[in-house]
PDB file of C-alpha atoms and ligand atoms in Angstrom:
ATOM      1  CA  UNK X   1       0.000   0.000   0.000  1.00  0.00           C
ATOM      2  CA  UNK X   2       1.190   3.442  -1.152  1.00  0.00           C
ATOM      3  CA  UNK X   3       0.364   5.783   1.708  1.00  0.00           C
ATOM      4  CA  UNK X   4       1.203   9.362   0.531  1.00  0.00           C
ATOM      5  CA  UNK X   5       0.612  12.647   2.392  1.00  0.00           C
ATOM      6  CA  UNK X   6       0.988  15.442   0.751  1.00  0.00           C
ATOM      7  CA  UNK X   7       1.805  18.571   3.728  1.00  0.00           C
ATOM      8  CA  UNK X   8       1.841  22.558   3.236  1.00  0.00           C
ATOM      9  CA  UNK X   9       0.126  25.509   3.507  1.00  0.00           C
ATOM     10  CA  UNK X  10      -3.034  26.778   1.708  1.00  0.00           C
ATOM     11  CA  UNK X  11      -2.047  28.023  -1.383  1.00  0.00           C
ATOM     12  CA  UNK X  12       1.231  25.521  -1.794  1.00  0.00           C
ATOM     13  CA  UNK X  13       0.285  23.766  -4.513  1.00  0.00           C
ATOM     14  CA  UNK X  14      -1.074  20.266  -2.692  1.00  0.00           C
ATOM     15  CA  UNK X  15      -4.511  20.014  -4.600  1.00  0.00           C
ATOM     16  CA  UNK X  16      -2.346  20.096  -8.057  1.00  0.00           C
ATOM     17  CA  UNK X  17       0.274  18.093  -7.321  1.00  0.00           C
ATOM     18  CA  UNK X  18      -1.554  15.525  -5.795  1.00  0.00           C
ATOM     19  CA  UNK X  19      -3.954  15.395  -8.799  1.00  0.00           C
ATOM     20  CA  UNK X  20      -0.717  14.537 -10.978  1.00  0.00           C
ATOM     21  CA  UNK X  21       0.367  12.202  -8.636  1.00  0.00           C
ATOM     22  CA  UNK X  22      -2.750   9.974  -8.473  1.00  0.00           C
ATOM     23  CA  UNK X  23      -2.840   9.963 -12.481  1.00  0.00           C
ATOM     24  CA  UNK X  24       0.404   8.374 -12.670  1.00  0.00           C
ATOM     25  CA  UNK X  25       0.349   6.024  -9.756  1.00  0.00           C
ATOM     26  CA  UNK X  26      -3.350   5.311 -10.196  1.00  0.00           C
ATOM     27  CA  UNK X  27      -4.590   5.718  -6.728  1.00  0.00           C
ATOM     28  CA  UNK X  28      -7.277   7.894  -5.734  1.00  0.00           C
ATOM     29  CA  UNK X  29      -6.779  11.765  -4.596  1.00  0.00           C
ATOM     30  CA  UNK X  30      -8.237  12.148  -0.924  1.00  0.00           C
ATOM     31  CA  UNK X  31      -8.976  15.716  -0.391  1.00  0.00           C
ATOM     32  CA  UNK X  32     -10.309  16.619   2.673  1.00  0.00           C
ATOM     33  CA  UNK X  33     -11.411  20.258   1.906  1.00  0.00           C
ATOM     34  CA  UNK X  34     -13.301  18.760  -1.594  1.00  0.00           C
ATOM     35  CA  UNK X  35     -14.647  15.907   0.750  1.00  0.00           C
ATOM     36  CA  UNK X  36     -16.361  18.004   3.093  1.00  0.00           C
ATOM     37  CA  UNK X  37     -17.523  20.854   0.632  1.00  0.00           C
ATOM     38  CA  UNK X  38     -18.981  17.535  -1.380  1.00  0.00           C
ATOM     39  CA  UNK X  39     -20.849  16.813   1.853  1.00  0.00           C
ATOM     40  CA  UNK X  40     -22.173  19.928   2.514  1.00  0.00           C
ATOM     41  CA  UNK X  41     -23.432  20.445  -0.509  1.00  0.00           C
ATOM     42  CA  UNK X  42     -25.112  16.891  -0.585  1.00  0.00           C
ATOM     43  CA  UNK X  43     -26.357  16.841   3.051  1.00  0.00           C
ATOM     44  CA  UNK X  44     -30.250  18.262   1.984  1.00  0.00           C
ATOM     45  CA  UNK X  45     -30.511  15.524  -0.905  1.00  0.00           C
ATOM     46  CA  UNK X  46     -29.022  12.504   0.759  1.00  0.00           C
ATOM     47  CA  UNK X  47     -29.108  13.260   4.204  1.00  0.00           C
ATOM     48  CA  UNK X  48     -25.900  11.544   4.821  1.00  0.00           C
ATOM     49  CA  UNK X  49     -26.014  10.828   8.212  1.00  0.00           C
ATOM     50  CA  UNK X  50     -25.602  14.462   9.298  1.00  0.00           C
ATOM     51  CA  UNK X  51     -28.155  16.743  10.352  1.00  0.00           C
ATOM     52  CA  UNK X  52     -28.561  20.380   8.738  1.00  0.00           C
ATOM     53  CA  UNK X  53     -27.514  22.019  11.597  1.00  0.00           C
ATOM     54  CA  UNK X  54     -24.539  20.157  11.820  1.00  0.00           C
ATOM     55  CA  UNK X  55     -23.915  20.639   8.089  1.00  0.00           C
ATOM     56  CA  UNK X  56     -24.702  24.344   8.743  1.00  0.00           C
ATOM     57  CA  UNK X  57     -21.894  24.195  11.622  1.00  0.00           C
ATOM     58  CA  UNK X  58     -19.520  22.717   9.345  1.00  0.00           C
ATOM     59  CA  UNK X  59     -19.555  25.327   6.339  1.00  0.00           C
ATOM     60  CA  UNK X  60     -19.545  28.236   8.988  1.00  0.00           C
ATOM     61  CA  UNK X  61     -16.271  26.545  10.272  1.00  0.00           C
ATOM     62  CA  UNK X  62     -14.996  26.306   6.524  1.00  0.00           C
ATOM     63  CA  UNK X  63     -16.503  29.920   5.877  1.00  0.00           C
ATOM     64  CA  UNK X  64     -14.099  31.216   8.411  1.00  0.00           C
ATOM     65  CA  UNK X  65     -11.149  29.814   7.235  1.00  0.00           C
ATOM     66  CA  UNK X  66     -10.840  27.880  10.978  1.00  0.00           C
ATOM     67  CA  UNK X  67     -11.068  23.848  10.964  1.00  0.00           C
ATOM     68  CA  UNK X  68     -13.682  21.616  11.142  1.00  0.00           C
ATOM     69  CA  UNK X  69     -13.613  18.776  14.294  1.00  0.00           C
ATOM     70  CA  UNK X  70     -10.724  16.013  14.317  1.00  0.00           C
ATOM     71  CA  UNK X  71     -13.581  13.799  14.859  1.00  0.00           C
ATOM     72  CA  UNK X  72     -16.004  14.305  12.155  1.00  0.00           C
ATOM     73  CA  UNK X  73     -12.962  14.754  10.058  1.00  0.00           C
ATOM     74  CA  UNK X  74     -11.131  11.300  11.194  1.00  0.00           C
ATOM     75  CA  UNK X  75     -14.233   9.461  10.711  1.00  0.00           C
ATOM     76  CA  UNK X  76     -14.967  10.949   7.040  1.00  0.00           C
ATOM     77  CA  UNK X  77     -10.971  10.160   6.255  1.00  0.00           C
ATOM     78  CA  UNK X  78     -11.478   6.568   7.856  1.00  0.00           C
ATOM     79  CA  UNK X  79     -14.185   5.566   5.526  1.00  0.00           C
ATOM     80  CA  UNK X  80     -12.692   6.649   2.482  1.00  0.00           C
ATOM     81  CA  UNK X  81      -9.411   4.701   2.726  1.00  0.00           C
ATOM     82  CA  UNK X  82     -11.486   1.726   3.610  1.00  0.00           C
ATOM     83  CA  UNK X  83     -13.140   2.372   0.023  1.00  0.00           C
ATOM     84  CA  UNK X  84     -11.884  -0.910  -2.356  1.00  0.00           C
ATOM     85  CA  UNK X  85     -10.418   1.588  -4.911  1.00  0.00           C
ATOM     86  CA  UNK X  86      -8.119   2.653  -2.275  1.00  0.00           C
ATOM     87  CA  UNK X  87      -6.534  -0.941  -1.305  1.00  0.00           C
ATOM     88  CA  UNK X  88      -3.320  -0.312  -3.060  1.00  0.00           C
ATOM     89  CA  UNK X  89      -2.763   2.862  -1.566  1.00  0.00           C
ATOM     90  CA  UNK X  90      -4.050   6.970  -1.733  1.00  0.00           C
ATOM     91  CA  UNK X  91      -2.567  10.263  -1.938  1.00  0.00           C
ATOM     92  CA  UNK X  92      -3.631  12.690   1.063  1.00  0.00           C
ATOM     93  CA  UNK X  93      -4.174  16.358   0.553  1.00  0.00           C
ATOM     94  CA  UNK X  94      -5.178  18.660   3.322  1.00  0.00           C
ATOM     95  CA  UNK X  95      -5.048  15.628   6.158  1.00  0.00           C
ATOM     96  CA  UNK X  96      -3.736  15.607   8.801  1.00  0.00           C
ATOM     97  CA  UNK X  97      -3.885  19.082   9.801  1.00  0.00           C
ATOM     98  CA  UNK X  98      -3.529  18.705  13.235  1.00  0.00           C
ATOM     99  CA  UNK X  99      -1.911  16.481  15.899  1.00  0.00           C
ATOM    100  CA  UNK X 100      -5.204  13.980  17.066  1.00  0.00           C
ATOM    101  CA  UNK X 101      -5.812  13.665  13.166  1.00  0.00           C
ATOM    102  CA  UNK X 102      -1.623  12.771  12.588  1.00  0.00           C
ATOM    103  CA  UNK X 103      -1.818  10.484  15.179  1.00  0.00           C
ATOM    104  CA  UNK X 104      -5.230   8.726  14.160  1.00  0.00           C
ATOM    105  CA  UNK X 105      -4.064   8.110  10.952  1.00  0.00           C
ATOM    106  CA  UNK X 106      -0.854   6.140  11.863  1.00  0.00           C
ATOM    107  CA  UNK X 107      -2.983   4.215  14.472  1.00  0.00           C
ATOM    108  CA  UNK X 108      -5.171   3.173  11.569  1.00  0.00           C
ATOM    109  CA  UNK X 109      -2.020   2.901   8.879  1.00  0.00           C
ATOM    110  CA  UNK X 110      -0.204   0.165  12.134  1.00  0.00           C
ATOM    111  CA  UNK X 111      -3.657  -1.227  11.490  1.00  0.00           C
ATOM    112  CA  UNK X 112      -2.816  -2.274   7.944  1.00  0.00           C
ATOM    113  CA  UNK X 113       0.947  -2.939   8.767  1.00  0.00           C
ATOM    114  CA  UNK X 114       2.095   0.509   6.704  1.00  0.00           C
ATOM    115  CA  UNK X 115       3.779   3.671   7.175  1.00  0.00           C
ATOM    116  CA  UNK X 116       2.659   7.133   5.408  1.00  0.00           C
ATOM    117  CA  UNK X 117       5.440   8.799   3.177  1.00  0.00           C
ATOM    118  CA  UNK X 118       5.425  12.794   3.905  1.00  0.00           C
ATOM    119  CA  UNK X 119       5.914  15.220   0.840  1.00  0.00           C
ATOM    120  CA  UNK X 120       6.128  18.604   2.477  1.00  0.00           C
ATOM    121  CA  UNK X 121       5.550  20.987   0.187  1.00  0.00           C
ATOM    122  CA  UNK X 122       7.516  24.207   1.430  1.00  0.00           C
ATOM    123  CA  UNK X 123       6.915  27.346  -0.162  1.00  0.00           C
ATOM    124  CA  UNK X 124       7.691  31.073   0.781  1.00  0.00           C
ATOM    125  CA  UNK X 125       5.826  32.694   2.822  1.00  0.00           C
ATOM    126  CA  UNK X 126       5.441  35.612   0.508  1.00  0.00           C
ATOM    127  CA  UNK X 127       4.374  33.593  -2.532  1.00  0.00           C
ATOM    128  CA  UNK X 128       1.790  32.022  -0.413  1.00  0.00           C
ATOM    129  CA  UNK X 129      -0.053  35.467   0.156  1.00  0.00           C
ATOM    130  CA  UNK X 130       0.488  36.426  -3.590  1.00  0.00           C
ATOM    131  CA  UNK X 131      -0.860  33.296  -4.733  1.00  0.00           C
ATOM    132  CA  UNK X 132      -3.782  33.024  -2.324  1.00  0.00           C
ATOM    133  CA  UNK X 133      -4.922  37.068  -2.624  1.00  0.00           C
ATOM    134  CA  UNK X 134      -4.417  36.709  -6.209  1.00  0.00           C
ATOM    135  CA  UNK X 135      -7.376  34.288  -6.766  1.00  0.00           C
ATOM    136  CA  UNK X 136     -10.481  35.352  -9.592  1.00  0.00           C
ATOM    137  CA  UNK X 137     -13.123  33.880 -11.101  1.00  0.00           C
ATOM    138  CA  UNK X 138     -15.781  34.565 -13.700  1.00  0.00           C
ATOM    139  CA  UNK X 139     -19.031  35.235 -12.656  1.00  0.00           C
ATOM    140  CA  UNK X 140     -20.468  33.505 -15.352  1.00  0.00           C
ATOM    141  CA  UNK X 141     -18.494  30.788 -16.826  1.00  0.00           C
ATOM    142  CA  UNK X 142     -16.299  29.978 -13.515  1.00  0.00           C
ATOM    143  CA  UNK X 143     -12.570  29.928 -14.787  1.00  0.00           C
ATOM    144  CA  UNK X 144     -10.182  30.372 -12.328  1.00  0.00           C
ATOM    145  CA  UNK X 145      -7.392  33.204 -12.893  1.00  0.00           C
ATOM    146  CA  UNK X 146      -4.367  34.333 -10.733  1.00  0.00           C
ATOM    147  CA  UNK X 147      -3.150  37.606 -11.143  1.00  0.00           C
ATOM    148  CA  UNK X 148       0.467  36.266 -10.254  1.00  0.00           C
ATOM    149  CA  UNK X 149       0.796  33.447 -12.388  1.00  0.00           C
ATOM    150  CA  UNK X 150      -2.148  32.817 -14.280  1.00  0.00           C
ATOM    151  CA  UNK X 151      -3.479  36.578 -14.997  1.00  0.00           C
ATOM    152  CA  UNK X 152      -6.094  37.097 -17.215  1.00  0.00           C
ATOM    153  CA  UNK X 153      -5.549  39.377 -20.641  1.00  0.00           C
ATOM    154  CA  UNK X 154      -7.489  42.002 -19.011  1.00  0.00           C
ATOM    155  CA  UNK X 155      -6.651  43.156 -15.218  1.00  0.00           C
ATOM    156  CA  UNK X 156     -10.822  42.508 -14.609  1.00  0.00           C
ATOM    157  CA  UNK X 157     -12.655  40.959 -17.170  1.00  0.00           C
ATOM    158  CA  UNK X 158     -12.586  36.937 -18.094  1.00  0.00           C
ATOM    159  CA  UNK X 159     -11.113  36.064 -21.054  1.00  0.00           C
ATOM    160  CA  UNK X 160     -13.620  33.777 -22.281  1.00  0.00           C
ATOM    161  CA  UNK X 161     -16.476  35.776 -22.342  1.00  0.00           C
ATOM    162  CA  UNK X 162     -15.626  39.286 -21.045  1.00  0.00           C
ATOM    163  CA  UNK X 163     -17.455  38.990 -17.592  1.00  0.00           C
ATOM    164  CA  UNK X 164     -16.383  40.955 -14.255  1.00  0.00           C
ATOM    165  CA  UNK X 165     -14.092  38.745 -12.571  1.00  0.00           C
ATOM    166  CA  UNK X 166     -14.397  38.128  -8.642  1.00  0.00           C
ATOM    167  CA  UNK X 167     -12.770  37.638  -5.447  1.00  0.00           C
ATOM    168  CA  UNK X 168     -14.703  34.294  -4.004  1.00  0.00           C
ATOM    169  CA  UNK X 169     -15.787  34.933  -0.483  1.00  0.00           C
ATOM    170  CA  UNK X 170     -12.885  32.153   1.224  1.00  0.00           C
ATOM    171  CA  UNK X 171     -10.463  34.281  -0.768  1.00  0.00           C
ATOM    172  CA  UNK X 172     -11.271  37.416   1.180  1.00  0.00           C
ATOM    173  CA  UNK X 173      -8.356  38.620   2.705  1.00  0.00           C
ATOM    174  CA  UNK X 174      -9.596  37.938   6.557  1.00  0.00           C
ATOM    175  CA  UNK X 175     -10.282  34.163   5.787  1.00  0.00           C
ATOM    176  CA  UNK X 176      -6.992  33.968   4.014  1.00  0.00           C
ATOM    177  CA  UNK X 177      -5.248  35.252   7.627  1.00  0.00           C
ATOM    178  CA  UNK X 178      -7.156  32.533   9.148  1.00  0.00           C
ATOM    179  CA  UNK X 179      -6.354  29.992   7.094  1.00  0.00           C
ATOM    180  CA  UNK X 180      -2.451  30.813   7.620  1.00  0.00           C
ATOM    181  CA  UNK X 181      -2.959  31.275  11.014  1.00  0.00           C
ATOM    182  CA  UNK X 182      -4.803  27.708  11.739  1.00  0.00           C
ATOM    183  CA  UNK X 183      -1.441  25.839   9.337  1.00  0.00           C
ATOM    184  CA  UNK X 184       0.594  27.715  11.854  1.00  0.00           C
ATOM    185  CA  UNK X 185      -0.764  27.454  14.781  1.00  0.00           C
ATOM    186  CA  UNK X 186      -2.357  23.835  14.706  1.00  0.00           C
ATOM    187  CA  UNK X 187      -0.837  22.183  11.465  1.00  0.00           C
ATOM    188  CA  UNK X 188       3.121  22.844  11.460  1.00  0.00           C
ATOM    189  CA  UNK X 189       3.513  21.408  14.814  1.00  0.00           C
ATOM    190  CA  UNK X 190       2.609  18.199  12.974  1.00  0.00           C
ATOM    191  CA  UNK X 191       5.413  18.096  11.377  1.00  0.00           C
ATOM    192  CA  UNK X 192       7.603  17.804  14.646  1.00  0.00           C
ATOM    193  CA  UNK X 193       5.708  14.787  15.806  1.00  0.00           C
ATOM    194  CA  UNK X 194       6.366  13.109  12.221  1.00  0.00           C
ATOM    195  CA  UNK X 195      10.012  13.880  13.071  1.00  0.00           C
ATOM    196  CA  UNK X 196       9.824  12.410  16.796  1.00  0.00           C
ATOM    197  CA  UNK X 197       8.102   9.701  15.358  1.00  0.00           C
ATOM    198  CA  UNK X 198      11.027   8.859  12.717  1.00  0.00           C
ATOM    199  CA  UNK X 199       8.245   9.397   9.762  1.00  0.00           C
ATOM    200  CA  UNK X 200       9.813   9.932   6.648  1.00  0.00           C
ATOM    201  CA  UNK X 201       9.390  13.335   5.666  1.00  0.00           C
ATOM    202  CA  UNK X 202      10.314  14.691   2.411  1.00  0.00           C
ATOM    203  CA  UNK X 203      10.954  18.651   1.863  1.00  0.00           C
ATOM    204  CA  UNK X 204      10.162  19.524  -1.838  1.00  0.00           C
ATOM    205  CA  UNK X 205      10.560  23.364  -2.409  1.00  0.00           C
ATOM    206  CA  UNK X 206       7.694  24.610  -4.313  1.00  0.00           C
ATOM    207  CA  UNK X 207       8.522  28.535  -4.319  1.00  0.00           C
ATOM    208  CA  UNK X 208       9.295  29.109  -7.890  1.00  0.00           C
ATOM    209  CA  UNK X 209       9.112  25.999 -10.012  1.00  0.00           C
ATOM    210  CA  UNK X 210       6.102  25.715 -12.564  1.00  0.00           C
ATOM    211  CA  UNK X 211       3.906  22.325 -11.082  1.00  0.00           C
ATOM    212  CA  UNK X 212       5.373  20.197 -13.603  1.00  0.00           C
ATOM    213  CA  UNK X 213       9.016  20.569 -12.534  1.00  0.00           C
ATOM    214  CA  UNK X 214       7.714  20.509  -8.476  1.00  0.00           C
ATOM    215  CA  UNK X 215       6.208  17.064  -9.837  1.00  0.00           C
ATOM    216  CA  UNK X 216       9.490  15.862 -11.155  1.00  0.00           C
ATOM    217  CA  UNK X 217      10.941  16.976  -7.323  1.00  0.00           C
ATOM    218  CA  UNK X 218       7.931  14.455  -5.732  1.00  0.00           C
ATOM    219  CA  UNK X 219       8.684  11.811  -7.922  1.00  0.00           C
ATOM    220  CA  UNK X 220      12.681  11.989  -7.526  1.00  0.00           C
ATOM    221  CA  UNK X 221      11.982  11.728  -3.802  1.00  0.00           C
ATOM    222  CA  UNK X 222       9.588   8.804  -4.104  1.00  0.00           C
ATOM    223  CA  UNK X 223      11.760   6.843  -6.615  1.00  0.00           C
ATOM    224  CA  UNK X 224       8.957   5.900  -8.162  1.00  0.00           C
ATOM    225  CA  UNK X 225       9.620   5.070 -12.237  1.00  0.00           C
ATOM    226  CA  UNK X 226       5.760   4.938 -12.551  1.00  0.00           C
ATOM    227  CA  UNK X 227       5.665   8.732 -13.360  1.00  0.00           C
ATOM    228  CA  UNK X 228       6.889   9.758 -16.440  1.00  0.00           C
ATOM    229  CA  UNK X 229       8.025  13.333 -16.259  1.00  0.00           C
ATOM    230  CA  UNK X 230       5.195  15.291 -17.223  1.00  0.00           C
ATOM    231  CA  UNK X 231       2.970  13.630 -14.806  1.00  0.00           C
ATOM    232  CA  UNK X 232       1.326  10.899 -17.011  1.00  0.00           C
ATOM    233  CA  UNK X 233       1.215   7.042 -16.196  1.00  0.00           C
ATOM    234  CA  UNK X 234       3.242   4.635 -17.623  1.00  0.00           C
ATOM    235  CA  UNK X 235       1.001   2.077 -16.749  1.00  0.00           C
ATOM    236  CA  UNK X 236      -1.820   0.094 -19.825  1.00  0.00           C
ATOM    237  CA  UNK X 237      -4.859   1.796 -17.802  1.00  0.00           C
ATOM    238  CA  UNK X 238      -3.189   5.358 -17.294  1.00  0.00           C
ATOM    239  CA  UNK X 239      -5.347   7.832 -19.198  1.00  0.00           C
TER     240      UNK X 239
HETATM  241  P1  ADP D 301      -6.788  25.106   1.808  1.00  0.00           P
HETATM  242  O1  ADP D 301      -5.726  24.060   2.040  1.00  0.00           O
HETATM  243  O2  ADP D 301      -6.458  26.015   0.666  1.00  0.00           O
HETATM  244  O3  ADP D 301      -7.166  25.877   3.058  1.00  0.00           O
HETATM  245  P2  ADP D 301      -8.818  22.996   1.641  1.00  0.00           P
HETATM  246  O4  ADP D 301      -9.767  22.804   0.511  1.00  0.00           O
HETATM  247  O5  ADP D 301      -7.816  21.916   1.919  1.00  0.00           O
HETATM  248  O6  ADP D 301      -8.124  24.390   1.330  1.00  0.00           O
HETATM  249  O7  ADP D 301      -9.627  23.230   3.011  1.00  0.00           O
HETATM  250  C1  ADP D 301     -10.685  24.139   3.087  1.00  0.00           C
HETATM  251  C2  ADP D 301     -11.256  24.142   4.506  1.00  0.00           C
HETATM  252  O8  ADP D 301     -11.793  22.838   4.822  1.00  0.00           O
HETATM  253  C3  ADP D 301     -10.258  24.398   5.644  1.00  0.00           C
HETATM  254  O9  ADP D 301     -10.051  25.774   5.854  1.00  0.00           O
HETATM  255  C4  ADP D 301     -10.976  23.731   6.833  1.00  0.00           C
HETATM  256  O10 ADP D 301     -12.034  24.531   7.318  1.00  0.00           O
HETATM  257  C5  ADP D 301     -11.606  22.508   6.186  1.00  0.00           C
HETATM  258  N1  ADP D 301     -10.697  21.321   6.269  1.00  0.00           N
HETATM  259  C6  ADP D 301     -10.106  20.695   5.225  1.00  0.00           C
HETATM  260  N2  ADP D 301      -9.356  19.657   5.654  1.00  0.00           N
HETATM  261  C7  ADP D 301      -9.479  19.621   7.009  1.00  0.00           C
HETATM  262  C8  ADP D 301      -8.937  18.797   8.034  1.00  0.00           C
HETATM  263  N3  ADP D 301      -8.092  17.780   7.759  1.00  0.00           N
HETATM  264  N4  ADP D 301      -9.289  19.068   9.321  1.00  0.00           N
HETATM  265  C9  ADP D 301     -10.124  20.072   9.616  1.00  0.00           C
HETATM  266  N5  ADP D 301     -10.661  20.900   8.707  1.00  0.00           N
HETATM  267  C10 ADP D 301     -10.352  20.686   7.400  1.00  0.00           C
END
């Protein structure tokens, strides 16, 4: 079983480079933040086992940039790995984020007779804030922009079709401080109990590198000849 966490900061670059990582090893991409914004948005169809209010808890939490429980979280995580597509391994993004949810996660990985391999993905602190501030998106047909490296032609407008472009509400600069403030404060410190624990822990610097070349880092520090460089399989079923 491949057990992969990708670690960093909002705005490092996890959701992409573990979205190239579980094309070319072929095991699914477990994001926590997509998970619960999934469940959220599901809970008045299905029901899903949670109640509105605690559905209505859970976006408020999200809203505010702080985190949702280690328990609800732990559980949600717990039932996904134990999903068949997920036997031979999965890619983490955005778990653990904090020490109970670090430590539940090994107790469940002993479980299975494994041990998680850590891609921290460090990148400047500065670069972080440009990248996360820098966020837009068309009102109408929902591309994404980023005035550092993604700008659109026009400072404003969409390129597709012309329309205003927006700041989303979680990109407002008061959720962003929160968001940086909850890595600091309640997510970094995981990485010292990954050390104290003898995890391996790989550093990848993702400052400047365009995602393909940050790939390339990954996959050096996983040995794995799965990946070719640009990120596709080199396996009969890879897309
Ligand atoms: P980002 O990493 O850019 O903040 P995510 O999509 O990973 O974005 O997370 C969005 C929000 O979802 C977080 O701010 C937090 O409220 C919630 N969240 C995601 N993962 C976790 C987790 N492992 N534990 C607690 N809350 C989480």
């Amino acid at each position: 079983m491949k057990a992969i966490v990708l670690f960093g900061s909002p705005g490092s670059g996890k959701g992409t480079q573990a979205k190239m990582l579980t094309q070319c090893l072929g095991i699914p991409h477990v994001s926590t933040g997509d998970m619960l914004r999934e469940r959220i948005r599901h809970v008045a169809e299905r029901g899903n086992g949670i109640t509105p209010e605690k559905a209505a808890r859970m976006a408020a939490k999200m809203h505010s940039g702080a985190l949702v429980s280690d328990q609800v979280v732990n559980q949600m995580v717990e039932e996904r790995l134990s999903d068949p597509d997920a036997t031979d391994g999965f890619v983490l993004d955005g778990y653990p984020r904090t020490l109970a949810q670090a430590e539940h996660l090994d107790h469940w990985l002993d479980g299975r007779g494994t041990r998680e391999v850590v891609i921290h993905l460090a990148v400047d602190y500065n670069i972080i804030i440009a990248r996360l501030t820098g966020r837009r998106q068309c009102t109408r047909c929902g591309t994404l922009y980023n005035m550092a490296s993604q700008p659109p032609r026009e400072d404003t407008l969409c390129d597709k079709d012309g329309t205003a472009l927006v700041i989303r509400d979680d990109d407002s600069e008061p959720v962003i401080r929160q968001r940086l403030e909850a890595y600091e404060r309640q997510t970094r410190p995981v990485l010292e109990y990954y050390a104290s624990v003898n995890r391996r822990v790989v550093m990848v610097d993702g400052s400047n590198d365009p995602p393909e070349a940050v790939f390339r880092k990954i996959c050096q520090a996983l040995e794995t000849d799965d990946c070719q460089e640009d990120g596709r399989g080199t396996g009969e079923d890879a897309p």
